[in-house]
Amino acid sequence: MPFIENSDNPIVDLSFNFGVRIVKFYKYLNDKQVYVLSKQLLRCGTSIGANVHESIHAQSRADFISKMNIALKEADETDYWLRLLKEAEIIEEKEFISLQKDVKQIIGTLVKIIKNTKSS
């Protein structure tokens, strides 16, 4: 169940809700004293939603695609940090699977949006 559902655009809700999860996970990682890695994850994980939100008021189709591409890059980076945390045995498999499932859904949605926008 989403934390917030206030838009007609699923990627806006997905990315916002994921950002909320990342903020909470950041707090958890800081309790484990994983400061540098948690900060990296916080930055890229919350940047996804920020760029998606910026795209709402894009000045042009090219600007919209650019914002969505940045969000996609941030999602890819988030996936990297999650995999690193798992392989370094800082987070448990179930934590990793849950967060990675969400980020993969966001990546897939962003890819579709970008492709559809470019082709229309």
CSV table of C-alpha atoms in Angstrom, one decimal:
chain,number,residue,atom,x,y,z
A,1,MET,CA,0.0,0.0,0.0
A,2,PRO,CA,1.4,3.4,-1.0
A,3,PHE,CA,2.4,6.0,1.6
A,4,ILE,CA,0.8,8.6,-0.6
A,5,GLU,CA,-1.4,8.4,-3.6
A,6,ASN,CA,-2.1,11.9,-4.9
A,7,SER,CA,-1.4,11.9,-8.5
A,8,ASP,CA,-2.8,10.5,-11.7
A,9,ASN,CA,0.7,9.4,-12.7
A,10,PRO,CA,1.9,6.1,-11.2
A,11,ILE,CA,5.6,6.9,-11.6
A,12,VAL,CA,5.1,10.0,-9.4
A,13,ASP,CA,3.6,7.9,-6.6
A,14,LEU,CA,6.1,5.0,-7.1
A,15,SER,CA,9.2,7.2,-6.9
A,16,PHE,CA,7.8,9.3,-4.0
A,17,ASN,CA,7.0,6.2,-2.0
A,18,PHE,CA,10.3,4.6,-2.8
A,19,GLY,CA,12.0,7.9,-1.6
A,20,VAL,CA,10.2,7.6,1.7
A,21,ARG,CA,11.4,4.0,2.0
A,22,ILE,CA,14.9,5.0,1.3
A,23,VAL,CA,14.8,7.8,4.0
A,24,LYS,CA,13.6,5.2,6.5
A,25,PHE,CA,16.3,2.7,5.4
A,26,TYR,CA,18.9,5.5,5.7
A,27,LYS,CA,18.0,5.9,9.3
A,28,TYR,CA,18.3,2.2,9.8
A,29,LEU,CA,21.7,2.1,8.2
A,30,ASN,CA,22.9,5.0,10.2
A,31,ASP,CA,21.9,3.0,13.4
A,32,LYS,CA,24.3,0.3,12.0
A,33,GLN,CA,26.9,3.1,11.6
A,34,VAL,CA,27.2,2.7,7.8
A,35,TYR,CA,27.4,6.4,7.2
A,36,VAL,CA,29.1,6.9,3.9
A,37,LEU,CA,27.2,4.1,2.0
A,38,SER,CA,23.9,5.1,3.5
A,39,LYS,CA,24.4,8.7,2.4
A,40,GLN,CA,25.1,7.6,-1.2
A,41,LEU,CA,22.0,5.5,-1.1
A,42,LEU,CA,20.0,8.4,0.3
A,43,ARG,CA,21.1,10.8,-2.4
A,44,CYS,CA,20.4,8.7,-5.4
A,45,GLY,CA,17.3,6.9,-4.0
A,46,THR,CA,15.6,10.2,-3.2
A,47,SER,CA,16.8,11.9,-6.4
A,48,ILE,CA,14.7,9.6,-8.5
A,49,GLY,CA,11.4,11.1,-7.2
A,50,ALA,CA,12.9,14.6,-7.3
A,51,ASN,CA,13.6,14.4,-11.0
A,52,VAL,CA,10.3,12.7,-11.8
A,53,HIS,CA,8.6,15.5,-9.9
A,54,GLU,CA,10.6,18.1,-11.8
A,55,SER,CA,9.5,16.5,-15.1
A,56,ILE,CA,5.9,17.4,-14.3
A,57,HIS,CA,6.6,21.0,-15.3
A,58,ALA,CA,9.2,20.3,-18.0
A,59,GLN,CA,9.6,23.2,-20.5
A,60,SER,CA,9.6,20.9,-23.5
A,61,ARG,CA,9.5,17.3,-24.6
A,62,ALA,CA,13.3,17.3,-24.6
A,63,ASP,CA,13.4,18.6,-21.0
A,64,PHE,CA,10.9,16.0,-19.9
A,65,ILE,CA,13.0,13.2,-21.5
A,66,SER,CA,16.1,14.6,-19.9
A,67,LYS,CA,14.6,14.7,-16.4
A,68,MET,CA,13.3,11.1,-16.9
A,69,ASN,CA,16.7,10.0,-18.0
A,70,ILE,CA,18.3,11.5,-15.0
A,71,ALA,CA,15.7,9.7,-12.8
A,72,LEU,CA,16.6,6.5,-14.6
A,73,LYS,CA,20.3,7.0,-14.0
A,74,GLU,CA,19.6,7.6,-10.3
A,75,ALA,CA,17.5,4.4,-10.1
A,76,ASP,CA,20.4,2.5,-11.7
A,77,GLU,CA,22.8,3.9,-9.2
A,78,THR,CA,20.4,3.0,-6.3
A,79,ASP,CA,20.4,-0.5,-7.6
A,80,TYR,CA,24.2,-0.6,-7.5
A,81,TRP,CA,24.4,0.6,-3.9
A,82,LEU,CA,21.8,-1.9,-2.8
A,83,ARG,CA,23.7,-4.7,-4.5
A,84,LEU,CA,26.9,-3.5,-2.9
A,85,LEU,CA,25.3,-3.4,0.6
A,86,LYS,CA,24.0,-6.9,0.1
A,87,GLU,CA,27.3,-8.4,-1.2
A,88,ALA,CA,29.2,-6.7,1.7
A,89,GLU,CA,26.8,-8.4,4.1
A,90,ILE,CA,25.6,-5.1,5.5
A,91,ILE,CA,22.0,-5.7,4.7
A,92,GLU,CA,20.0,-9.0,4.8
A,93,GLU,CA,18.7,-10.7,1.7
A,94,LYS,CA,15.1,-9.9,2.5
A,95,GLU,CA,15.8,-6.2,2.9
A,96,PHE,CA,17.7,-6.3,-0.4
A,97,ILE,CA,15.0,-8.2,-2.3
A,98,SER,CA,12.2,-5.9,-1.1
A,99,LEU,CA,14.0,-2.6,-2.0
A,100,GLN,CA,15.4,-4.0,-5.3
A,101,LYS,CA,12.0,-5.2,-6.4
A,102,ASP,CA,10.7,-1.6,-6.0
A,103,VAL,CA,13.7,0.0,-7.8
A,104,LYS,CA,13.4,-2.5,-10.7
A,105,GLN,CA,9.7,-1.6,-11.1
A,106,ILE,CA,10.7,2.1,-11.2
A,107,ILE,CA,13.5,1.4,-13.7
A,108,GLY,CA,11.1,-0.6,-15.9
A,109,THR,CA,8.4,2.2,-15.7
A,110,LEU,CA,10.9,4.9,-16.5
A,111,VAL,CA,12.3,3.0,-19.5
A,112,LYS,CA,8.8,2.6,-20.9
A,113,ILE,CA,8.0,6.3,-20.3
A,114,ILE,CA,11.2,7.4,-22.1
A,115,LYS,CA,10.7,5.0,-25.0
A,116,ASN,CA,7.0,6.0,-25.4
A,117,THR,CA,7.8,9.7,-25.2
A,118,LYS,CA,10.6,9.5,-27.8
A,119,SER,CA,8.4,7.5,-30.2
A,120,SER,CA,5.3,9.7,-30.0
